Amino acid sequence: MQQAYFRYYPQLKPNLTAVSDLIGDRLTVRYAQLEPALQQMAQQGGKFLRPAFLLLFAGLHEHPVTEQQLKAAASIEILHMATLIHDDIIDDAPKRRGHASLQAAFGKDVAVYAGDYLFTVFFDLITETVANTRFLTVNARIMKRILNGELGQMGDRFKLDQSLLGYLRNVNGKTAALFSLAAEEGAFLGGATQKEIQLAKRIGQNIGIAFQILDDILDYTGHHLNKPILKDLATGVYSLPLLLVLPTHQAELTPYLTQQAQMTPADIKAVQQIVKQAGGVQAAQTLAAKFTAKAEAELAQLPPSASRRALEKIIEQLLKRTR
Amino acid sequence: MQQAYFRYYPQLKPNLTAVSDLIGDRLTVRYAQLEPALQQMAQQGGKFLRPAFLLLFAGLHEHPVTEQQLKAAASIEILHMATLIHDDIIDDAPKRRGHASLQAAFGKDVAVYAGDYLFTVFFDLITETVANTRFLTVNARIMKRILNGELGQMGDRFKLDQSLLGYLRNVNGKTAALFSLAAEEGAFLGGATQKEIQLAKRIGQNIGIAFQILDDILDYTGHHLNKPILKDLATGVYSLPLLLVLPTHQAELTPYLTQQAQMTPADIKAVQQIVKQAGGVQAAQTLAAKFTAKAEAELAQLPPSASRRALEKIIEQLLKRTR
């Protein structure tokens, strides 16, 4: 786990270590070499943001953490890992979390099955934790929402008439759904009231959307550390800063964008400049700030606790990064 | 559905049509073009063997078919489709069921997510049908067993010292597990006794293994219609006829096999000849016959019914094809 994140929730450290151990115990697979690679992916470099979210929302009433909560936190991180492995196949990504991606190390064949395998571990864990609650169905559907987000994004590739609504719908699926589930399920497992559980769900969703918009912005401001700048653009995935200025700057942008996958690095740089000068980054920041402000206001309605304070700090930090 | 198979179970035709319709209803996905392709894959060319198995075992006590049984039958066919889609990515298969495979038609990226998507439909269906029974866990684990079979097989590629036990373990996972589940779950949903459910599970497993061995044999006798002959061999997957003669014919076979992926078509033909002359095909047939005979003996312990008669005919046919 990346240590830096613990400054927002130091109290969680022993619990996140327990989650990490739980994950390690479940990653046994009948293929020599693959198991150590999965273990490495699980233990190193992951931010454990989603399990942390689940446990923070589970702590709203300051009851002691339960085995059930730790397992649920592990299930969400494992689902996240599964989607990362399949994303890396699709992106032909050479690296993941500082090491060779599974598909680079073992080929796409093993990587397809490895991702599938983690889906099964996810379902094992949810049948062990929430089988007798409505969260069994919620969890079964979450994967579908993530995939519909990914497929929706793929279906929109290179389209010049994407709506903001379509973008938000895709982002909601591919990123916010899992944050939202972590928050909602955490609140539920921590004994929160029905009203608090609904608030948690919305907070998770709003933070998730802000989180993805921030990621989109970093693509244009060039502060991404592990990602080739504007890779999305070259593959036809138009992220928020571009989408926000596209309707008003069709004339300048269309000649570049219609070249699709044939755009040169110079073309991509030109698009980046047009988007920045047209105010796309600022407009995206404004929108992200709206979602974080919503999350902040909703968080204020939850009972005060160490967990709430940690969540406030995380949101504050998010707001800073979108300014 | 392929009509030819109905001659063994004509009474099932309306029920299998209902299963097919149920599957069609669930294949809604946020990606234009992908949905019709999934529909086509579901409605055309599939043998619906696994749903037929489930419904036949559900009919052992001749109770009327239920919505729950139809949904369970649909869930198993959908899981099967999901594994086929991912298998086609791994094999770079251009065709599936007479049409372009999803990965050939849409690229591996869409195909990865399409397979994942079907996994989620599978889990939706099982949470709707068996959530409050032990079959929730059984279903959650079945996918893991299938994947461990596939990964186990991959891990053994090009190995000259594979054991028969290892082969059976992999086949058990990758093929027999799903037949076994179909039979066991069908018996359970049809109100069978605990003893009958256990028998059903074993019958499904034995038929599943015989079914896979038959497939392996067809690779050597050259009667495969839709599959390039001995493709498995070229990718290092040594199937049963070869494995059975490998220990006694190391000297002749090793020079070819150690070339691994560099084997020419002539080399592959030479291996095929050695295996046949050494009696590998016959030995595999003998083993398959043992599994079908086991299934036959177990089937005789179940109550007589139209379902049992249909199953007996299917097994008889299997035995004929292994002779």
XYZ file of C-alpha atoms in Angstrom:
646
model
C 0.000 0.000 0.000
C 1.146 3.512 -0.719
C 1.965 5.029 2.614
C 1.206 8.648 1.669
C -2.527 8.134 1.859
C -2.432 7.099 5.483
C -1.940 10.657 6.590
C -5.659 11.142 6.028
C -6.636 8.088 7.982
C -3.785 6.870 10.199
C -6.299 5.126 12.464
C -7.114 2.804 9.566
C -3.618 1.509 9.066
C -3.936 -1.735 11.083
C -7.317 -2.455 9.509
C -6.075 -1.857 5.972
C -3.155 -4.150 6.724
C -5.697 -6.803 7.767
C -7.569 -6.237 4.481
C -4.327 -6.598 2.573
C -3.588 -9.892 4.387
C -7.094 -11.155 3.637
C -6.561 -10.405 -0.052
C -3.222 -12.188 0.016
C -4.842 -15.293 1.513
C -7.381 -15.443 -1.320
C -4.982 -15.131 -4.221
C -4.141 -18.802 -4.548
C -4.237 -19.967 -8.141
C -3.249 -23.111 -10.015
C -0.565 -21.521 -12.171
C 3.030 -21.171 -11.042
C 4.388 -17.592 -11.374
C 0.929 -16.060 -11.693
C 0.267 -16.287 -7.990
C 3.371 -14.289 -6.967
C 2.529 -11.711 -9.647
C -1.002 -11.316 -8.280
C 0.389 -11.084 -4.756
C 2.810 -8.401 -5.843
C 0.055 -6.444 -7.531
C -2.094 -6.691 -4.405
C 0.533 -5.824 -1.840
C 2.501 -3.132 -3.598
C 1.542 0.194 -5.005
C -2.191 0.017 -4.473
C -3.697 3.041 -2.778
C -6.417 0.986 -1.082
C -8.686 4.004 -1.463
C -11.879 1.960 -1.890
C -11.321 -0.319 1.131
C -10.406 2.797 3.128
C -13.665 4.425 2.062
C -15.647 1.363 3.073
C -13.998 1.195 6.484
C -14.343 4.935 7.108
C -18.073 4.836 6.393
C -18.318 1.665 8.502
C -16.787 3.668 11.358
C -19.374 6.467 11.397
C -20.868 5.183 14.640
C -17.467 4.220 16.021
C -18.347 0.575 16.577
C -15.323 -1.744 16.516
C -14.360 -3.017 13.068
C -15.724 -6.486 12.206
C -14.424 -9.418 10.159
C -17.398 -8.875 7.852
C -16.315 -5.278 7.183
C -12.733 -6.330 6.478
C -13.920 -9.011 4.048
C -16.250 -6.574 2.297
C -13.371 -4.083 2.015
C -11.205 -6.855 0.534
C -13.961 -7.797 -1.945
C -14.105 -4.258 -3.325
C -10.334 -3.965 -3.756
C -10.264 -7.355 -5.505
C -13.016 -6.278 -7.903
C -11.001 -3.121 -8.558
C -7.875 -5.210 -9.262
C -9.848 -7.438 -11.662
C -10.999 -4.421 -13.664
C -7.427 -3.027 -13.721
C -6.076 -6.303 -15.130
C -8.632 -6.316 -17.933
C -8.131 -2.591 -18.574
C -4.416 -3.241 -19.032
C -5.150 -5.852 -21.695
C -7.313 -3.382 -23.530
C -4.783 -0.561 -23.244
C -1.787 -2.853 -23.930
C -0.361 -1.265 -20.799
C 3.237 -2.329 -20.133
C 3.220 -1.256 -16.478
C 0.872 -1.380 -13.526
C 1.725 -0.074 -10.082
C 5.400 0.218 -10.982
C 5.781 -3.379 -12.142
C 5.174 -5.137 -15.454
C 1.426 -5.490 -16.025
C 0.105 -9.047 -15.972
C -0.476 -8.981 -19.705
C 3.070 -7.724 -20.345
C 4.517 -10.391 -18.043
C 2.359 -13.396 -18.987
C 0.557 -12.503 -22.216
C -3.040 -11.514 -22.718
C -4.255 -15.116 -22.402
C -3.162 -15.509 -18.800
C -4.228 -11.925 -18.054
C -7.789 -12.518 -19.322
C -8.133 -15.541 -17.046
C -6.362 -13.831 -14.142
C -8.905 -10.993 -14.228
C -11.745 -13.502 -14.507
C -10.251 -15.364 -11.596
C -10.326 -12.266 -9.406
C -13.999 -11.799 -10.279
C -14.607 -15.241 -8.788
C -12.693 -14.315 -5.641
C -14.860 -11.197 -5.416
C -18.033 -13.279 -5.618
C -16.707 -15.752 -3.045
C -16.146 -12.901 -0.632
C -19.550 -11.308 -1.143
C -21.349 -14.623 -0.724
C -19.476 -14.964 2.575
C -20.295 -11.467 3.799
C -23.610 -10.131 2.482
C -25.416 -13.212 1.112
C -28.442 -12.660 3.285
C -28.764 -8.929 2.681
C -29.885 -6.778 -0.223
C -26.198 -6.062 -0.866
C -25.831 -9.406 -2.592
C -27.850 -8.002 -5.488
C -26.199 -4.578 -5.214
C -22.790 -6.243 -5.539
C -23.875 -8.505 -8.383
C -25.053 -5.416 -10.271
C -22.029 -3.249 -9.533
C -19.826 -5.167 -11.942
C -22.470 -4.705 -14.607
C -22.523 -0.955 -13.988
C -18.741 -0.773 -14.240
C -18.790 -2.695 -17.507
C -21.619 -0.665 -18.954
C -19.531 2.418 -18.151
C -16.510 0.943 -19.933
C -18.557 -0.285 -22.888
C -20.436 3.023 -23.081
C -17.106 4.848 -23.255
C -15.872 2.495 -25.972
C -19.034 2.943 -27.968
C -18.508 6.721 -27.912
C -14.916 6.623 -29.122
C -14.038 9.260 -31.727
C -17.586 10.646 -31.646
C -17.653 14.419 -32.042
C -21.147 14.849 -30.652
C -20.790 13.328 -27.179
C -23.027 14.890 -24.565
C -21.977 15.854 -21.065
C -24.760 13.596 -19.831
C -23.317 10.613 -21.701
C -19.883 11.360 -20.245
C -21.269 11.523 -16.714
C -23.218 8.317 -17.238
C -20.075 6.482 -18.354
C -17.965 7.945 -15.526
C -20.666 7.091 -13.072
C -20.385 3.463 -14.124
C -16.694 3.064 -14.639
C -15.461 4.964 -11.573
C -18.152 6.350 -9.275
C -20.173 3.119 -8.930
C -17.442 1.394 -6.955
C -16.788 4.373 -4.656
C -20.515 4.643 -4.107
C -20.807 0.949 -3.248
C -17.841 1.141 -0.857
C -19.476 4.027 1.004
C -22.989 2.575 1.047
C -21.958 -0.942 2.014
C -19.564 0.409 4.653
C -22.310 2.525 6.265
C -24.665 -0.463 6.180
C -22.140 -2.831 7.777
C -21.272 -0.212 10.406
C -24.844 -0.059 11.657
C -25.787 3.301 10.101
C -29.412 4.378 9.740
C -31.241 4.056 6.429
C -30.905 7.824 5.903
C -27.163 7.728 6.596
C -26.720 4.806 4.209
C -28.412 6.801 1.440
C -26.217 9.812 2.219
C -23.110 7.612 2.159
C -24.094 6.258 -1.244
C -24.429 9.773 -2.671
C -21.205 10.986 -1.066
C -19.337 8.045 -2.562
C -20.823 8.743 -5.958
C -20.008 12.461 -5.896
C -16.457 11.855 -4.716
C -16.058 9.165 -7.363
C -17.124 11.518 -10.149
C -14.848 14.301 -8.830
C -12.042 11.763 -8.655
C -12.484 10.798 -12.318
C -12.760 14.415 -13.483
C -9.534 15.167 -11.646
C -7.931 12.281 -13.507
C -9.195 13.741 -16.787
C -7.783 17.168 -15.906
C -4.354 15.736 -15.112
C -4.316 14.447 -18.686
C -4.276 18.078 -19.861
C -2.175 19.710 -17.177
C 0.422 16.985 -17.634
C 0.908 16.029 -14.029
C 0.212 12.364 -14.534
C 3.144 10.359 -13.277
C 2.439 6.854 -14.517
C 0.417 7.496 -17.625
C 1.449 8.577 -21.121
C 0.004 12.072 -21.533
C -3.221 12.194 -23.528
C -3.267 8.514 -24.290
C -7.046 8.669 -23.999
C -7.210 11.256 -26.758
C -5.195 9.120 -29.166
C -7.533 6.181 -28.574
C -10.627 8.307 -29.160
C -11.750 8.611 -25.545
C -12.568 12.294 -25.226
C -12.361 13.314 -21.616
C -14.087 16.184 -19.877
C -11.885 19.246 -20.655
C -12.149 18.478 -24.383
C -15.853 17.642 -24.276
C -16.641 20.919 -22.531
C -15.070 23.079 -25.249
C -15.819 20.890 -28.260
C -19.258 22.421 -29.058
C -17.841 25.975 -29.155
C -14.519 25.148 -30.858
C -15.565 22.656 -33.527
C -13.819 24.561 -36.323
C -10.375 24.438 -34.705
C -10.660 20.960 -33.218
C -12.394 18.939 -35.940
C -9.463 18.868 -38.418
C -7.318 17.204 -35.744
C -9.914 14.895 -34.237
C -11.193 13.501 -37.530
C -7.748 11.997 -38.086
C -8.647 9.689 -35.206
C -5.903 7.140 -34.483
C -3.656 8.782 -37.120
C -3.111 11.911 -35.000
C 0.603 12.630 -34.561
C 2.111 13.653 -31.207
C 2.227 17.217 -32.608
C -1.498 17.058 -33.412
C -2.236 15.858 -29.897
C -0.189 18.705 -28.469
C -2.117 21.157 -30.636
C -5.439 19.785 -29.362
C -4.142 20.087 -25.810
C -3.265 23.760 -26.417
C -6.641 24.578 -27.967
C -8.487 22.930 -25.079
C -6.430 24.777 -22.479
C -6.744 28.163 -24.182
C -10.480 27.685 -24.640
C -10.828 27.192 -20.878
C -11.631 23.469 -20.940
C -9.456 22.697 -17.940
C -10.971 25.510 -15.889
C -14.511 24.480 -16.811
C -13.732 20.898 -15.774
C -12.294 22.161 -12.481
C -15.501 24.114 -11.852
C -17.586 21.009 -12.458
C -15.377 18.846 -10.223
C -15.647 21.472 -7.486
C -19.436 21.240 -7.713
C -19.337 17.495 -7.071
C -16.882 17.791 -4.177
C -18.948 20.643 -2.667
C -22.029 18.410 -2.857
C -20.133 15.620 -1.130
C -18.958 18.074 1.542
C -22.488 19.297 2.240
C -23.788 15.730 2.469
C -20.944 14.700 4.734
C -21.899 17.507 7.150
C -25.224 15.732 7.689
C -23.521 12.605 9.042
C -22.736 12.191 12.774
C -19.404 13.757 13.782
C -16.691 11.136 14.255
C -13.031 10.470 13.551
C -14.170 8.824 10.315
C -16.101 11.896 9.215
C -13.084 14.087 9.940
C -10.854 11.823 7.821
C -13.384 11.922 4.971
C -13.549 15.729 5.234
C -9.778 15.889 4.876
C -9.848 13.631 1.814
C -12.500 15.803 0.167
C -10.634 18.983 1.067
C -7.565 17.554 -0.597
C -9.592 16.645 -3.663
C -10.904 20.213 -3.840
C -7.374 21.590 -3.632
C -6.239 19.383 -6.498
C -9.102 20.539 -8.693
C -8.225 24.215 -8.216
C -30.209 -23.715 -31.125
C -28.947 -26.611 -33.175
C -31.973 -28.687 -33.937
C -30.159 -32.029 -34.225
C -29.794 -32.386 -30.483
C -33.525 -32.266 -29.886
C -33.922 -35.807 -31.094
C -32.623 -36.917 -27.698
C -35.006 -34.701 -25.788
C -37.895 -33.502 -27.977
C -40.010 -32.955 -24.854
C -37.587 -30.210 -23.836
C -37.963 -28.113 -26.946
C -40.539 -25.618 -25.622
C -38.601 -25.251 -22.360
C -35.294 -24.697 -24.130
C -36.990 -22.087 -26.285
C -38.120 -20.373 -23.082
C -34.516 -20.500 -21.800
C -33.321 -19.023 -25.070
C -35.871 -16.190 -24.761
C -34.821 -15.537 -21.156
C -31.203 -15.252 -22.288
C -32.217 -12.882 -25.063
C -34.018 -10.644 -22.565
C -30.899 -10.334 -20.419
C -28.451 -9.424 -23.153
C -29.042 -5.693 -23.088
C -25.814 -3.748 -23.144
C -24.853 -0.104 -23.559
C -22.913 -0.528 -26.789
C -24.536 -0.383 -30.200
C -23.715 -3.404 -32.426
C -22.486 -5.481 -29.492
C -25.987 -6.320 -28.366
C -27.092 -7.800 -31.716
C -23.823 -9.778 -31.847
C -24.449 -11.221 -28.394
C -28.032 -12.009 -29.366
C -26.847 -13.780 -32.488
C -24.328 -15.793 -30.518
C -27.017 -16.770 -27.997
C -29.763 -17.665 -30.428
C -27.842 -19.364 -33.206
C -25.627 -22.377 -33.265
C -25.514 -23.121 -29.551
C -26.247 -26.714 -28.644
C -27.850 -25.746 -25.323
C -26.457 -28.990 -23.930
C -25.930 -27.616 -20.426
C -29.415 -26.083 -20.024
C -30.842 -29.344 -21.436
C -28.907 -31.286 -18.809
C -30.179 -29.052 -16.051
C -33.786 -29.386 -17.186
C -33.534 -33.149 -17.697
C -32.220 -33.650 -14.167
C -34.867 -31.220 -12.898
C -37.465 -33.502 -14.520
C -36.460 -36.692 -12.709
C -39.591 -36.582 -10.565
C -41.713 -35.302 -13.434
C -42.850 -32.163 -11.624
C -43.808 -29.326 -13.980
C -40.920 -27.072 -14.997
C -40.588 -23.868 -12.954
C -39.458 -20.309 -13.716
C -36.605 -20.901 -11.274
C -35.400 -23.914 -13.285
C -35.563 -21.979 -16.559
C -33.587 -19.096 -15.048
C -30.993 -21.488 -13.612
C -30.689 -23.160 -17.025
C -30.217 -19.719 -18.612
C -27.565 -18.801 -16.029
C -25.466 -21.852 -16.921
C -25.652 -21.238 -20.672
C -24.682 -17.596 -20.120
C -21.674 -18.600 -18.019
C -20.725 -21.007 -20.806
C -21.031 -18.199 -23.389
C -18.847 -15.925 -21.236
C -16.093 -18.527 -21.097
C -16.357 -19.088 -24.884
C -15.931 -15.363 -25.568
C -12.797 -15.193 -23.427
C -11.480 -18.462 -24.893
C -11.818 -16.970 -28.370
C -9.674 -13.991 -27.360
C -7.012 -16.337 -26.101
C -7.129 -18.555 -29.190
C -7.465 -15.592 -31.601
C -10.406 -17.562 -32.977
C -11.891 -15.961 -36.111
C -15.175 -17.880 -35.900
C -17.654 -18.982 -33.256
C -20.818 -20.874 -33.996
C -20.535 -20.168 -37.695
C -20.226 -16.382 -37.321
C -17.305 -14.052 -36.711
C -16.184 -14.366 -33.070
C -16.760 -11.270 -30.944
C -13.058 -10.549 -30.849
C -12.785 -10.835 -34.632
C -15.816 -8.569 -35.096
C -15.161 -5.939 -32.409
C -11.554 -6.376 -31.280
C -10.249 -7.939 -28.132
C -11.090 -4.873 -26.039
C -14.828 -5.145 -26.558
C -14.616 -8.943 -26.316
C -12.896 -8.803 -22.904
C -15.661 -6.582 -21.543
C -18.408 -8.537 -23.320
C -17.288 -11.742 -21.584
C -17.053 -9.883 -18.273
C -20.511 -8.518 -18.901
C -21.949 -11.988 -19.336
C -20.371 -12.988 -16.021
C -22.421 -10.227 -14.402
C -25.599 -11.465 -16.102
C -24.777 -14.928 -14.741
C -24.467 -13.567 -11.214
C -27.695 -11.581 -11.570
C -29.513 -14.743 -12.507
C -28.105 -16.843 -9.701
C -28.874 -14.191 -7.095
C -32.453 -14.261 -8.413
C -32.766 -18.051 -8.328
C -30.639 -19.702 -5.642
C -29.635 -16.819 -3.316
C -31.088 -18.521 -0.265
C -29.673 -21.967 -0.954
C -26.236 -23.539 -0.755
C -26.115 -23.282 -4.552
C -25.221 -19.604 -4.282
C -21.791 -20.663 -3.036
C -21.627 -23.614 -5.423
C -22.249 -21.244 -8.344
C -19.801 -18.646 -7.082
C -17.126 -21.348 -6.943
C -17.914 -22.969 -10.283
C -16.371 -20.098 -12.224
C -13.242 -20.435 -10.113
C -13.049 -24.145 -10.891
C -13.428 -23.464 -14.616
C -10.664 -20.863 -14.489
C -8.370 -23.024 -12.424
C -8.853 -25.701 -15.085
C -7.964 -23.243 -17.856
C -5.029 -21.780 -15.935
C -3.829 -25.242 -14.933
C -3.832 -26.251 -18.592
C -1.924 -23.098 -19.537
C 0.616 -23.679 -16.817
C 1.291 -27.171 -18.241
C 1.813 -26.013 -21.822
C 4.740 -27.707 -23.609
C 5.541 -29.776 -20.530
C 6.734 -33.270 -21.419
C 6.075 -34.749 -17.995
C 2.369 -34.085 -17.551
C 0.545 -36.673 -15.490
C -2.804 -38.208 -16.344
C -3.988 -36.969 -12.969
C -3.059 -33.383 -13.850
C -4.884 -33.711 -17.168
C -8.032 -35.030 -15.472
C -7.864 -32.273 -12.872
C -7.721 -29.606 -15.586
C -10.489 -31.231 -17.636
C -12.579 -31.602 -14.543
C -12.356 -27.845 -14.057
C -12.565 -26.565 -17.576
C -15.348 -28.838 -18.853
C -16.804 -31.279 -16.328
C -17.478 -28.746 -13.554
C -20.224 -27.010 -15.517
C -21.915 -30.251 -16.606
C -21.731 -31.421 -13.022
C -23.288 -28.198 -11.734
C -26.064 -28.346 -14.341
C -26.970 -31.873 -13.254
C -26.687 -31.249 -9.513
C -28.555 -27.939 -9.535
C -31.224 -29.368 -11.846
C -31.843 -32.329 -9.529
C -31.991 -29.982 -6.542
C -34.466 -27.600 -8.202
C -36.579 -30.537 -9.355
C -37.139 -31.744 -5.807
C -34.778 -34.726 -5.897
C -33.565 -36.411 -2.702
C -30.110 -35.692 -1.287
C -28.887 -39.053 -2.579
C -30.230 -38.354 -6.081
C -28.620 -34.902 -6.090
C -25.250 -36.476 -5.274
C -25.741 -39.060 -8.033
C -26.689 -36.317 -10.487
C -23.516 -34.401 -9.623
C -21.348 -37.454 -10.318
C -23.198 -38.323 -13.530
C -22.689 -34.772 -14.795
C -19.022 -34.912 -13.947
C -18.444 -38.282 -15.625
C -20.322 -37.268 -18.746
C -18.405 -33.968 -18.799
C -15.055 -35.746 -18.680
C -16.109 -38.229 -21.391
C -17.307 -35.275 -23.453
C -13.911 -33.558 -23.221
C -11.976 -36.748 -23.971
C -14.141 -37.228 -27.050
C -13.218 -33.709 -28.103
C -9.549 -34.550 -27.625
C -9.917 -37.696 -29.726
C -11.557 -35.813 -32.587
C -8.381 -33.728 -32.713
C -6.502 -36.871 -33.768
C -9.105 -38.615 -35.880
C -9.654 -35.387 -37.775
C -13.410 -35.239 -37.625
C -13.596 -31.798 -36.097
C -15.684 -29.573 -38.304
C -15.114 -26.121 -36.886
C -11.650 -26.395 -35.444
C -8.226 -26.348 -37.114
C -6.854 -29.852 -36.630
C -4.377 -30.202 -33.803
C -4.401 -26.530 -32.914
C -4.021 -27.576 -29.291
C -0.787 -29.378 -30.092
C 0.732 -26.337 -31.797
C -0.054 -24.189 -28.751
C 1.481 -26.721 -26.367
C -1.742 -28.112 -24.946
C -1.134 -31.852 -25.008
C -4.428 -33.641 -25.041
C -5.207 -37.144 -23.863
C -4.188 -39.385 -26.833
C -0.724 -37.809 -26.827
C -0.388 -37.821 -23.041
C -1.247 -41.521 -22.873
C 1.568 -42.578 -25.227
C 4.134 -39.935 -24.327
C 5.793 -41.921 -21.475
C 6.394 -44.955 -23.721
C 7.319 -43.062 -26.922
C 9.546 -40.276 -25.595
C 12.329 -41.029 -28.057
C 10.173 -40.576 -31.164
C 8.071 -37.705 -29.875
C 10.550 -35.507 -28.032
C 12.428 -34.210 -31.128
C 9.147 -32.831 -32.473
C 7.654 -31.553 -29.242
C 10.741 -29.706 -28.046
C 10.386 -27.424 -31.067
C 7.264 -26.132 -29.328
C 5.571 -23.305 -31.263
C 8.094 -23.744 -34.098
C 6.619 -27.117 -35.146
C 5.714 -27.120 -38.851
C 2.447 -28.593 -40.168
C 4.509 -31.594 -41.315
C 5.893 -32.032 -37.788
C 2.377 -31.911 -36.371
C 1.250 -34.514 -38.871
C 4.175 -36.719 -37.852
C 3.220 -36.430 -34.174
C -0.356 -37.291 -35.080
C 0.843 -40.445 -36.884
C 3.081 -41.558 -34.019
C 0.260 -41.077 -31.505
C -2.201 -43.040 -33.623
C 0.202 -45.894 -34.368
C 1.174 -46.119 -30.700
C -2.480 -46.638 -29.810
C -3.077 -43.263 -28.146
C -6.501 -42.803 -29.686
C -7.617 -46.288 -28.677
C -6.342 -45.828 -25.136
C -8.239 -42.537 -24.884
C -11.382 -44.227 -26.178
C -11.028 -46.907 -23.519
C -10.743 -44.257 -20.819
C -13.731 -42.293 -22.145
C -15.772 -45.500 -22.204
C -14.940 -46.016 -18.524
C -16.367 -42.620 -17.633
C -19.510 -43.085 -19.714
C -20.019 -46.588 -18.262
C -19.768 -45.075 -14.782
C -22.342 -42.463 -15.696
C -24.602 -45.195 -17.104
C -24.412 -47.261 -13.918
C -25.143 -44.207 -11.779
C -28.040 -43.200 -13.988
C -29.615 -46.645 -13.466
C -29.904 -45.797 -9.767
C -32.179 -42.816 -10.481
C -35.981 -43.159 -10.687
C -37.215 -44.179 -14.149
C -38.682 -41.250 -16.078
C -38.761 -39.679 -19.525
C -35.804 -37.565 -18.401
C -33.772 -40.601 -17.441
C -34.511 -42.222 -20.793
C -33.337 -39.108 -22.639
C -30.156 -39.045 -20.565
C -29.566 -42.728 -21.300
C -29.841 -42.005 -25.015
C -27.365 -39.145 -24.754
C -24.879 -41.352 -22.930
C -25.389 -44.187 -25.408
C -24.614 -41.779 -28.213
C -21.513 -40.595 -26.403
C -20.344 -44.183 -26.019
C -20.865 -44.818 -29.732
C -18.773 -41.813 -30.621
C -15.942 -42.977 -28.403
C -15.836 -46.408 -30.024
